[in-house]
Coordinates of C-alpha atoms and ligand atoms in Angstrom, one line a residue:
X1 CA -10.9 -27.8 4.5
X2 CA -9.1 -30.8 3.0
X3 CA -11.7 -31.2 0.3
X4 CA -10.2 -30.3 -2.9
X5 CA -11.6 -30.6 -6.2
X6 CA -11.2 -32.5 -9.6
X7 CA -10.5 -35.5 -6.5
X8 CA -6.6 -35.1 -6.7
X9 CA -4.4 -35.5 -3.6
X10 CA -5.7 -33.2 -0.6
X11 CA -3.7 -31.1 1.3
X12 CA -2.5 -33.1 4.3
X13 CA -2.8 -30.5 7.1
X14 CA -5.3 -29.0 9.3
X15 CA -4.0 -26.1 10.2
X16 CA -4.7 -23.1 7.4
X17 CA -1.4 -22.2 5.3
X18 CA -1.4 -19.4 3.7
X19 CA 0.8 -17.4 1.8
X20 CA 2.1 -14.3 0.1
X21 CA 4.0 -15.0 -3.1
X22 CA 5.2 -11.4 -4.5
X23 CA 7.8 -11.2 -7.4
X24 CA 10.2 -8.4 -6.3
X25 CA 10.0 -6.3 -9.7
X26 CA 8.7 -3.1 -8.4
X27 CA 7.2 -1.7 -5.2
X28 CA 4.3 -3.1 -2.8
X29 CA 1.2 -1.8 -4.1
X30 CA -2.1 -1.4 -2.8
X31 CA -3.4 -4.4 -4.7
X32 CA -0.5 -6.3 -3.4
X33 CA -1.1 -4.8 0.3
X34 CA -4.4 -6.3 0.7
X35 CA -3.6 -9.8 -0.5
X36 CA -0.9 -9.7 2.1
X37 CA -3.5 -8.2 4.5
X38 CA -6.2 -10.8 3.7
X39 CA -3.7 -13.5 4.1
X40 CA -2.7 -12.3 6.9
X41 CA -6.1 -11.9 8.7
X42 CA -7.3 -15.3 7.3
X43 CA -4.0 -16.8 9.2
X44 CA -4.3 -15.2 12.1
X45 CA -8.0 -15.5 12.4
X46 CA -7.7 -19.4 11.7
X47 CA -4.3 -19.6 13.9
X48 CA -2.6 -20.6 10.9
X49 CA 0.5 -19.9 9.6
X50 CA 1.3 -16.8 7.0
X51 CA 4.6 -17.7 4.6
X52 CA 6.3 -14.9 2.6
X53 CA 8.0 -16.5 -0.5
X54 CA 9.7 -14.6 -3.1
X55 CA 8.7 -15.3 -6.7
X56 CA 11.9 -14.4 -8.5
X57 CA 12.1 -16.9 -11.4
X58 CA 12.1 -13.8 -13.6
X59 CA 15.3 -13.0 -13.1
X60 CA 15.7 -10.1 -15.6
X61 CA 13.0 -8.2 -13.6
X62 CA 13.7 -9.2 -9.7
X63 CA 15.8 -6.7 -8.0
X64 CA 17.2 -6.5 -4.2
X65 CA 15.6 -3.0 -4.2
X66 CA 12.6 -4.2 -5.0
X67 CA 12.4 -6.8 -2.1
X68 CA 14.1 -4.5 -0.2
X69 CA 10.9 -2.2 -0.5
X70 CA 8.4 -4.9 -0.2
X71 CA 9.8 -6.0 3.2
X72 CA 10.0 -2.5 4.1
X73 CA 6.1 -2.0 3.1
X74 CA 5.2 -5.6 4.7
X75 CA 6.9 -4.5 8.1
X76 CA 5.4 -1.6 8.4
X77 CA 1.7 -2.6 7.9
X78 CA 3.1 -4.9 11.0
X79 CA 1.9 -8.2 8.3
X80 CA 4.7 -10.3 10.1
X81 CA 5.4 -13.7 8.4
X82 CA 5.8 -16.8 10.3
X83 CA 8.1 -18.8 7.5
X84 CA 9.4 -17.0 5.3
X85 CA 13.0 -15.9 3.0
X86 CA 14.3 -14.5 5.9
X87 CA 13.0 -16.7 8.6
X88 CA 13.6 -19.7 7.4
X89 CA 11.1 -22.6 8.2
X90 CA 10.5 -26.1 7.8
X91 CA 9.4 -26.0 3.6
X92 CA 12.5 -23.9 2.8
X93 CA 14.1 -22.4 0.6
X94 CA 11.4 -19.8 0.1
X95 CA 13.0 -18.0 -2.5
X96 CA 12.1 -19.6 -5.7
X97 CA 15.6 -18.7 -7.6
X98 CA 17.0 -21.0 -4.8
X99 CA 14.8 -23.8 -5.7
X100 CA 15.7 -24.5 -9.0
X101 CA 16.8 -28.1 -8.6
X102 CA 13.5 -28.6 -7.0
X103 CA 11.2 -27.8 -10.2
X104 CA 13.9 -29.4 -12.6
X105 CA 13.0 -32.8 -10.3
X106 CA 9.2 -31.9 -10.9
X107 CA 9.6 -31.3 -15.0
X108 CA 11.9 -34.6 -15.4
X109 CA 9.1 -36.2 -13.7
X110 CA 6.4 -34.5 -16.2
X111 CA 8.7 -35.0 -19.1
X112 CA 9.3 -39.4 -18.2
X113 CA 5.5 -39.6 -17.4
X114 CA 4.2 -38.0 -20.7
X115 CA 2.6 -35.2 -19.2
X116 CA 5.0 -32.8 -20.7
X117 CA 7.0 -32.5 -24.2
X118 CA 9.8 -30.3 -25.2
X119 CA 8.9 -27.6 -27.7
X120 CA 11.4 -26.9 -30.6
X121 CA 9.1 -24.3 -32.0
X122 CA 11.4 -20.6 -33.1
X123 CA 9.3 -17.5 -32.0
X124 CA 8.8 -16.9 -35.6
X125 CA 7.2 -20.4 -36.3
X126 CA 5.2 -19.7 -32.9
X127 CA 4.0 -16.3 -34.6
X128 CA 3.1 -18.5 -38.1
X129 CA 1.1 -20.7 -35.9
X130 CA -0.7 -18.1 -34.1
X131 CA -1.4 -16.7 -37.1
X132 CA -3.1 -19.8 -38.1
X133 CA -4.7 -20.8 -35.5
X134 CA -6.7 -17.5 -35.9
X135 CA -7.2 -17.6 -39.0
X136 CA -8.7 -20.9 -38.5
X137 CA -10.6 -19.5 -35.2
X138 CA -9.1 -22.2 -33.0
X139 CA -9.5 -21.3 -29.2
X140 CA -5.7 -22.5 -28.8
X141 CA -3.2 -21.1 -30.4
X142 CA -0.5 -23.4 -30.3
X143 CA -1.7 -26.7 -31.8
X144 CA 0.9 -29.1 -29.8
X145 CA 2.8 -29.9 -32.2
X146 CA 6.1 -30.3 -30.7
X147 CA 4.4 -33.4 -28.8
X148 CA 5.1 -35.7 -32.2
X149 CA 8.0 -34.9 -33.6
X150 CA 10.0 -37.9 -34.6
X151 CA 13.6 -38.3 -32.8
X152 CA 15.3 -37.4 -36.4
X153 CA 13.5 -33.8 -36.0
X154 CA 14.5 -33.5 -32.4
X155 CA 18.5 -34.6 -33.5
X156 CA 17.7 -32.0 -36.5
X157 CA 16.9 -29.3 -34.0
X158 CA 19.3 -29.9 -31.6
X159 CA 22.1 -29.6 -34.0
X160 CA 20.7 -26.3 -35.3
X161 CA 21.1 -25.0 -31.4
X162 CA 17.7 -24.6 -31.3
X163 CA 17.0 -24.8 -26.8
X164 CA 13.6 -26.3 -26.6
X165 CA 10.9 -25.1 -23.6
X166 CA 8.9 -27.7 -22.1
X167 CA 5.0 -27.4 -22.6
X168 CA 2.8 -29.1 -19.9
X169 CA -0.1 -31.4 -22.2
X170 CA -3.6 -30.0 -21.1
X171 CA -6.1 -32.8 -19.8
X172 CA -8.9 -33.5 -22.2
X173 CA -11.5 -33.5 -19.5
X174 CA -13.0 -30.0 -18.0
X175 CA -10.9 -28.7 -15.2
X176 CA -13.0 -27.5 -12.0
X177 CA -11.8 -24.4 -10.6
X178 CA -13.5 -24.2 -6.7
X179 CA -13.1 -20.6 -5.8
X180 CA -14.5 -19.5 -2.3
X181 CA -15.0 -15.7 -3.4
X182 CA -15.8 -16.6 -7.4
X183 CA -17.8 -19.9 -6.9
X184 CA -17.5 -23.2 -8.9
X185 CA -16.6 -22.8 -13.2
X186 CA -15.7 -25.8 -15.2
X187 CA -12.6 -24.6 -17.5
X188 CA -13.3 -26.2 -21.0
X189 CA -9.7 -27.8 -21.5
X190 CA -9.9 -26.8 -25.6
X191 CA -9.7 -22.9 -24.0
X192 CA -6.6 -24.3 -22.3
X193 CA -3.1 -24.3 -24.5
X194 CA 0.1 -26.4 -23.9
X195 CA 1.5 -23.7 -21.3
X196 CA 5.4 -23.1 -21.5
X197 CA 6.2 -24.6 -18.1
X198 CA 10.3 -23.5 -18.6
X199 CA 11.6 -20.9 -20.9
X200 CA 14.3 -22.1 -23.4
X201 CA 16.9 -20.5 -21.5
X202 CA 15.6 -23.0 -18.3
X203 CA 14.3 -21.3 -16.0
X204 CA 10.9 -22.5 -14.9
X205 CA 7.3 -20.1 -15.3
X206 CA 5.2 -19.0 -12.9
X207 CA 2.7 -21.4 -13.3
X208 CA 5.0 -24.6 -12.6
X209 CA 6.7 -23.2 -9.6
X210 CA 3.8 -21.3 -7.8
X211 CA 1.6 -24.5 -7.9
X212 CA 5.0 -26.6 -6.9
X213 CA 5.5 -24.7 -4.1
X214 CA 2.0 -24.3 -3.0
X215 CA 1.9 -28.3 -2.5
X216 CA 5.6 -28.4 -1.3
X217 CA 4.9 -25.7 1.4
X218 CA 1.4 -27.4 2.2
X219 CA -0.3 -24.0 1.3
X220 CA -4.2 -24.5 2.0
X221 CA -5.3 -21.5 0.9
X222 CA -4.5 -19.5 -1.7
X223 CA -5.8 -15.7 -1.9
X224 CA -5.2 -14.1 -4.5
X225 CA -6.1 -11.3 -6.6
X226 CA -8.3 -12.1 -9.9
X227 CA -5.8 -11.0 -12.0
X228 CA -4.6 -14.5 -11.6
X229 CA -8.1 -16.7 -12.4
X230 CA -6.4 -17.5 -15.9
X231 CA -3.5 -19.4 -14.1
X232 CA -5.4 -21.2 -11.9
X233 CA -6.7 -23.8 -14.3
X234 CA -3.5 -24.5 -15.7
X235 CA -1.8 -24.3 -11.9
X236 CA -4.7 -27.3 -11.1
X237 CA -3.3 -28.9 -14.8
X238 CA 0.1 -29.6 -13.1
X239 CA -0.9 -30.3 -9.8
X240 CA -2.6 -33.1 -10.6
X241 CA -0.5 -34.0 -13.6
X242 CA 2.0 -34.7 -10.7
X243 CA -0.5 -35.9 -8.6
X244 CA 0.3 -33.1 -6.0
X245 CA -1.8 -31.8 -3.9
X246 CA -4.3 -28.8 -4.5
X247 CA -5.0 -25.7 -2.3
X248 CA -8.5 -24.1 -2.2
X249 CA -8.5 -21.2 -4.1
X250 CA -10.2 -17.3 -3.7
X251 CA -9.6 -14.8 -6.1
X252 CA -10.1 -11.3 -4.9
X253 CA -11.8 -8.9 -7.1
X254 CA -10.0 -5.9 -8.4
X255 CA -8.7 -2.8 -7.0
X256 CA -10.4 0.5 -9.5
X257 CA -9.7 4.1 -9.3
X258 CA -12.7 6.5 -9.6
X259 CA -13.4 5.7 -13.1
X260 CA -13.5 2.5 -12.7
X261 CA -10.3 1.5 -14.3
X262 CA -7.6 -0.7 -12.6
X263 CA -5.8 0.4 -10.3
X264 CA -2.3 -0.3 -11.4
X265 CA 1.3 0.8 -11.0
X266 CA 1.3 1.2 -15.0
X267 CA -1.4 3.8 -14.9
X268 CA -1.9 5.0 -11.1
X269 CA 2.4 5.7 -10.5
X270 CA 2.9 5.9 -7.2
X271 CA 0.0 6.8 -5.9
X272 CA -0.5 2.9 -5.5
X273 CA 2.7 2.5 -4.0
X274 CA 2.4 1.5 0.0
X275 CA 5.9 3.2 0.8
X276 CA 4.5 6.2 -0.4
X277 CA 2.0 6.5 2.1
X278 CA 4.1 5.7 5.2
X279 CA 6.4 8.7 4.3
X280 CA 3.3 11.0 3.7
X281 CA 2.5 10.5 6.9
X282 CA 0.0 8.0 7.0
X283 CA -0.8 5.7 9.7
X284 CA -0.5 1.6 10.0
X285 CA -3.9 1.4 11.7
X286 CA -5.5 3.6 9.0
X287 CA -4.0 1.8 6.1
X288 CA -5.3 -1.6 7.3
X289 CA -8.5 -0.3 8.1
X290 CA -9.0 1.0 5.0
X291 CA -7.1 -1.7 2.5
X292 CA -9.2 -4.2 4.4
X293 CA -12.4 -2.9 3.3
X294 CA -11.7 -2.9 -0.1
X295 CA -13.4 -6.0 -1.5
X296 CA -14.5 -6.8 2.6
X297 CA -17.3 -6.2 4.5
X298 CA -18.7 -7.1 7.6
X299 CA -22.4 -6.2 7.9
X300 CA -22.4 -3.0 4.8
X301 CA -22.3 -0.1 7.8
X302 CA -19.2 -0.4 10.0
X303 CA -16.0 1.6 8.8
X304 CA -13.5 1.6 11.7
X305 CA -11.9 -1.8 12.4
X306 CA -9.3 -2.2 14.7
X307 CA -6.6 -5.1 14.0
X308 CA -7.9 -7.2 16.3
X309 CA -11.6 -6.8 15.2
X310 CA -10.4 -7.3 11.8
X311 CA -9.0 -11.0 13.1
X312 CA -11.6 -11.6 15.2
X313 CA -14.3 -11.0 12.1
X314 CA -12.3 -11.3 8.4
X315 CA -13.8 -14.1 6.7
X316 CA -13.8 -14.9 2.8
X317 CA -17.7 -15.6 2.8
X318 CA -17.6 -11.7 3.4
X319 CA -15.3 -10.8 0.3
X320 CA -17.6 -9.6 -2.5
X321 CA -17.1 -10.7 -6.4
X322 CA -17.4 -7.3 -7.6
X323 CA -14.4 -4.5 -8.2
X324 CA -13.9 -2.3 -5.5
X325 CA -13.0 1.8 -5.6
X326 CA -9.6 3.1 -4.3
X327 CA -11.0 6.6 -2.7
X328 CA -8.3 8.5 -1.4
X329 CA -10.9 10.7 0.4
X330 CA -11.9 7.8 2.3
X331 CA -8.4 7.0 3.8
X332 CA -8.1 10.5 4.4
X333 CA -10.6 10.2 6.6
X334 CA -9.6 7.0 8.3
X335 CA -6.3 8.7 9.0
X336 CA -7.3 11.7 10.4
X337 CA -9.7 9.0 12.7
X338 CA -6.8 7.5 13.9
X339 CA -4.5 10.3 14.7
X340 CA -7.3 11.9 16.2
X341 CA -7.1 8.9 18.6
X342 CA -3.7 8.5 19.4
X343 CA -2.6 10.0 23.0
X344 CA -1.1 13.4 23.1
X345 CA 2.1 11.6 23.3
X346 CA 2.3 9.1 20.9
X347 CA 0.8 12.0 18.4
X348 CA 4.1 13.8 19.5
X349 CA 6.7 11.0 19.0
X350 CA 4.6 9.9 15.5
X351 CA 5.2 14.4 14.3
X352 CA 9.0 14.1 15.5
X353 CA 10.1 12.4 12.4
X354 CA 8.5 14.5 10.3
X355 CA 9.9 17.7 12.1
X356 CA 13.1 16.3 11.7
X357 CA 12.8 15.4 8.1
X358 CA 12.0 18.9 7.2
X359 CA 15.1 20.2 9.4
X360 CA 12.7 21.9 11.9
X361 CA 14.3 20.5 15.3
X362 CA 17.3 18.3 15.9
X363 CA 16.7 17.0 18.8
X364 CA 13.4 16.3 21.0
X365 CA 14.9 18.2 23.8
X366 CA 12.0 20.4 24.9
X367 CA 9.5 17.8 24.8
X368 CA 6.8 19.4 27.1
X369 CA 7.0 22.1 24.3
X370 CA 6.6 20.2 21.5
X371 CA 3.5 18.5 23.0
X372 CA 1.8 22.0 23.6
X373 CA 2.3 22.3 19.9
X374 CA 0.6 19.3 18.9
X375 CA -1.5 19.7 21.4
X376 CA -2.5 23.7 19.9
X377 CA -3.0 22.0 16.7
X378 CA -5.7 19.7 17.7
X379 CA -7.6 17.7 15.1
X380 CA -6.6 19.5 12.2
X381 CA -4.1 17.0 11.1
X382 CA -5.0 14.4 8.1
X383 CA -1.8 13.0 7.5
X384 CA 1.2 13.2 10.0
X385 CA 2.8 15.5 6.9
X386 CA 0.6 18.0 7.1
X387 CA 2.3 19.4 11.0
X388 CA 4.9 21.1 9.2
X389 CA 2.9 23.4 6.9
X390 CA 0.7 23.6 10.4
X391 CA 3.9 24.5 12.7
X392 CA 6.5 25.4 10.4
X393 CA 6.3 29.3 11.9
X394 CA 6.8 27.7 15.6
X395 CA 10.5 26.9 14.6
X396 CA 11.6 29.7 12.0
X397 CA 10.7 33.3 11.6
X398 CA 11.6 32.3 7.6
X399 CA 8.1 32.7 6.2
X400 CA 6.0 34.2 3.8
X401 CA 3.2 36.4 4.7
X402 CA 0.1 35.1 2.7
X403 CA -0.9 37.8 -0.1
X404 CA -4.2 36.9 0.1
X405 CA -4.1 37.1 4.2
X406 CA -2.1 40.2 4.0
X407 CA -4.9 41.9 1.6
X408 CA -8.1 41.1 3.8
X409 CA -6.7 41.8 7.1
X410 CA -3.8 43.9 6.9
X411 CA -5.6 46.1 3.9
X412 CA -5.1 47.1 0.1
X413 CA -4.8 50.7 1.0
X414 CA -1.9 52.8 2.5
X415 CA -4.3 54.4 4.9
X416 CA -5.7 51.0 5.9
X417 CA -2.0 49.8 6.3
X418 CA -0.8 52.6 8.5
X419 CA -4.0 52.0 10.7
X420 CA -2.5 47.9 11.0
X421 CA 0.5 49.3 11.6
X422 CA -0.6 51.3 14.3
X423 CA -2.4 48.6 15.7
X424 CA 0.5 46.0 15.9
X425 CA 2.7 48.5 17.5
X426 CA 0.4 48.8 20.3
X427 CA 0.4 45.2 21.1
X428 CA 3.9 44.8 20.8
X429 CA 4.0 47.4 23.6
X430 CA 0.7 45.5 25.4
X431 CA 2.6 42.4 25.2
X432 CA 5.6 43.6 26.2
X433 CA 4.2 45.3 29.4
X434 CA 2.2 42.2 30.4
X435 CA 3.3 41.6 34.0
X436 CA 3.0 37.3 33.5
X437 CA 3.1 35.8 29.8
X438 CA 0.3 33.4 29.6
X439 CA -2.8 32.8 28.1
X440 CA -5.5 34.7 30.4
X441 CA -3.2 37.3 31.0
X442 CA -2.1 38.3 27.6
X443 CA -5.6 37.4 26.3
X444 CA -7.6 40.1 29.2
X445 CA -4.5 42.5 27.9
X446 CA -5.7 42.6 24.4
X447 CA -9.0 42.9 24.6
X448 CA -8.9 45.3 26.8
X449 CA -6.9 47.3 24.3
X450 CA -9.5 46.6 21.5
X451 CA -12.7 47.1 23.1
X452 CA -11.5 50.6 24.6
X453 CA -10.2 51.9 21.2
X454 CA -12.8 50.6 19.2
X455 CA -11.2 48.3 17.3
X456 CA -13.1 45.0 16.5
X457 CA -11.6 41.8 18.0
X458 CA -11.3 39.9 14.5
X459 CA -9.1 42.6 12.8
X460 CA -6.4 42.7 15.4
X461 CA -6.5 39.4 16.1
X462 CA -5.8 38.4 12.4
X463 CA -3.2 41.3 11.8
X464 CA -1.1 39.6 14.8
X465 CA -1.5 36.2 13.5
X466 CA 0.0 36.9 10.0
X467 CA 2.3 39.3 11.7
X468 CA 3.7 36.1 13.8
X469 CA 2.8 33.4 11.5
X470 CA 2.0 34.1 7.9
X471 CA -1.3 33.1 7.5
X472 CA -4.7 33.6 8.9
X473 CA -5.5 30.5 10.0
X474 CA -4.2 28.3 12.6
X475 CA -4.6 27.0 16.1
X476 CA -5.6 29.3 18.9
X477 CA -3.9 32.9 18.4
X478 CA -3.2 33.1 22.6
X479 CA -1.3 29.8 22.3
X480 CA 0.2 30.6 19.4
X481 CA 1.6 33.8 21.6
X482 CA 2.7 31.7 24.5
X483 CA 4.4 29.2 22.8
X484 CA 6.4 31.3 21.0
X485 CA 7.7 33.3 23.8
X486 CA 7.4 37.0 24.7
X487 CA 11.0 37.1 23.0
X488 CA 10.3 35.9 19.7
X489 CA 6.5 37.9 19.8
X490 CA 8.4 41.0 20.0
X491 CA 11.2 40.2 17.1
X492 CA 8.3 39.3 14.7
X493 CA 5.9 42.4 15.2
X494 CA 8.5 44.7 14.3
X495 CA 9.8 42.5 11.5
X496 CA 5.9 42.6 10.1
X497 CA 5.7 46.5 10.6
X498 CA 8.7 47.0 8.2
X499 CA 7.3 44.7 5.8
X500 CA 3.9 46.5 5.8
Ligands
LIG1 N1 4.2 -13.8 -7.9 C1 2.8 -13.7 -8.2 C2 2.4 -12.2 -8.2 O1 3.1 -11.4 -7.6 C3 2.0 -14.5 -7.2 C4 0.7 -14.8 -7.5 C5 0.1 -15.8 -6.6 O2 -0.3 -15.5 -5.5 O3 0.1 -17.0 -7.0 O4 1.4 -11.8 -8.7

């Protein structure tokens, strides 16, 4: 592990360091989900150490709501950090606004050793040279310029105000980039231009801090996604301009919708964003499962991964270099897997929320009943959501009867009607005569009624079901029956005849 390339300083531990670095400008996405997740894995499966540091040098951008979300996200998926902002740890501060003095230490030391200049160029003269530099079809466009001015210029642009950035001078020699997903590429250093290391107004970039702090907090590893491959030359540039040590790096391929674009907040909204999912009602098991296999396999045919098999097998060998496709259909299914599994009981406590969200109980006094509920409903949930369309009709009589229900099965016609009518009055009367209100019972009752008049099963079965719940599907009409009560039965069949 402590081989690094271009021979600079290797990292001094054994044990794998990994971390999560996001900048706190918007929500967790699924992009950002699975580099926490494959950090995380690689950690736990190495017993390593995972480290959650804030990259908020962009202060304009970086808001508490932000972080506030991402930790919200992280905590959720259950991706617990060992070090981190919040924990504390031995490499602290791990908020990089807090570590200012740190990177000024780093850049006097680039600036005194030659390894860095300050750049007096105006954005206008930066466009001019731009300009130029195309026009001349130079691979860099700024021509480092700044690098010689004589100190009469500097005085002359000081006095003007002009705040200077500092530009990190690129090596002449290739730089090797050792990606263990991507493979080995030597990075021509005339692709490579004099990267702003820290803004004018002084606060460091990206590039400077994330590579500082990767040495600093003995990172190992670094997953990240490929969006990032363009930084990773320059990152190696001031690593071993400061002769700091350099992790080993693996660039995850993209995230891409169906049509192969990225997936991104930009374009996809919020159907990218983590949060958005846990409300909805999806499960923690089914979300890792599923963001884990997006750019990871283990042997091309097995889906379902629990956490611990995902420890026990992630590995980066299995990460593949190609883009891999968000498809929602897919974590539909996972979910539905894993709710599917859970016990009658924890399926209950996991709807209770959700019931309560939508105002449908305050309080989880009548459990056992509850639990028949779920337990009528069966498999037919796909997220947790979905119970209070499913069950809305168990707590309020305030529903709509389905048009399109109403037509088939309680008929078009006035004569057809009437004959519905007729029909529910009778088993209002069956069910209210019943001598014991449960399942076989009521269930012998009705039948009994049908087959002797002549009436098909289906047809009074469905006119009861809309009459009591709306719609003409559902679980089991007889539980439906018993677990609304013999009271509430006979308020709604009445309430259905008037309306028909
Ligand atoms: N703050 C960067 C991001 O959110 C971190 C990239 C990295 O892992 O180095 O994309």
């Amino acid at each position: 592990m402590n081989e690094t390339p271009n021979g600079t300083t290797p990292v001094v531990t054994d044990k794998v360091r990994v971390r999560m670095a996001p900048s706190p400008t918007g929500f967790l996405h699924i992009g950002g989900a699975r580099t926490a997740l494959f950090n995380w894995l690689f950690a736990k499966h190495h017993n390593g150490t995972f480290i959650l540091r804030i990259d908020d040098t962009d202060t304009a951008r970086s808001t508490d709501e932000s972080m506030h979300e991402i930790y919200t996200a992280l905590q959720w998926l259950g991706l617990a950090w060992d070090e981190g902002c919040d924990k504390g740890g031995p490499y602290g501060p791990y908020v990089q606004s807090e570590r200012k003095a740190i990177y000024d230490g780093y850049v006097t030391q680039l600036l005194e050793s030659g390894n860095a200049y300050h750049c007096y160029c105006t954005p206008e003269e930066l466009e001019e040279i731009r300009e130029q530099a195309r026009a001349d079809k130079q691979t860099r466009s700024y021509d480092g310029r700044c690098q010689y001015l004589t100190s009469e210029a500097v005085d002359r642009f000081v006095a003007e105000g002009r705040k200077p950035t500092v530009r990190i001078k690129m090596p002449d020699t290739p730089i090797l980039v050792d990606d263990l997903v991507l493979g080995s590429r030597n990075i021509d250093p005339a692709t490579l231009e004099d990267e702003v290391i820290v803004r004018s107004n002084g606060m460091p970039n990206y590039n400077l801090t994330s590579i500082i702090d990767d040495a600093e907090m003995q990172i190992t590893h670094v997953i990240r996604g490929t969006e990032h491959l363009n930084n990773t030359p320059k990152q190696i540039a001031i690593a071993n301009a400061l002769g700091l040590a350099v992790p080993q790096f693996a660039h995850i391929p993209l995230v891409l919708d169906n049509g192969g674009r990225k997936l991104s907040k930009r374009h996809h909204g919020d159907l990218v964003a983590v949060n958005r999912y846990r409300e909805q009602g999806y499960l923690r098991e089914a979300m890792l499962n599923f963001v884990a296999r997006l750019g990871w396999s283990y042997d091309d045919k097995q889906e379902i991964f629990s956490v611990d098999e995902l420890i026990e097998k992630f590995d980066l060998a299995r990460v593949g270099k190609s883009g891999s496709v968000f498809d929602i259909k897919k974590l539909e299914w996972l979910n539905s897997h894993y709710i599917n599994q859970l016990s009658l009981s924890a399926r209950t406590d996991a709807v209770i929320p959700f019931w309560q969200a939508a105002d449908l109980i305050d309080s989880t006094e009548k459990r056992d009943w509850l639990e028949n509920i779920v337990a009528a409903v069966g498999e037919r949930l796909t997220t947790l959501q979905d119970i209070i369309p499913q069950t809305r009709y168990f707590f309020t009589d305030e529903f709509a009867y389905d048009p399109k229900a109403v037509k088939k099965w309680w008929g078009g016609s006035e004569e057809k009607r009437g004959k519905t009518s007729e029909i529910l009055t009778h088993l209002g009367q069956i069910l209210e005569e019943v001598p014991s209100f449960d399942v076989e019972t009521v269930e012998a009752a009705i039948w009994k009624y049908t087959d002797e008049n002549d009436i098909k099963r289906v047809a009074a079965m469905q006119a009861l079901r809309i009459a009591l719940t709306g719609t003409s599907f559902g679980p089991s009409l007889f539980d439906i029956v018993i677990l609304l009560g013999k009271d509430e039965v006979l308020k709604r069949i009445p309430k259905a005849i008037a309306h028909l």
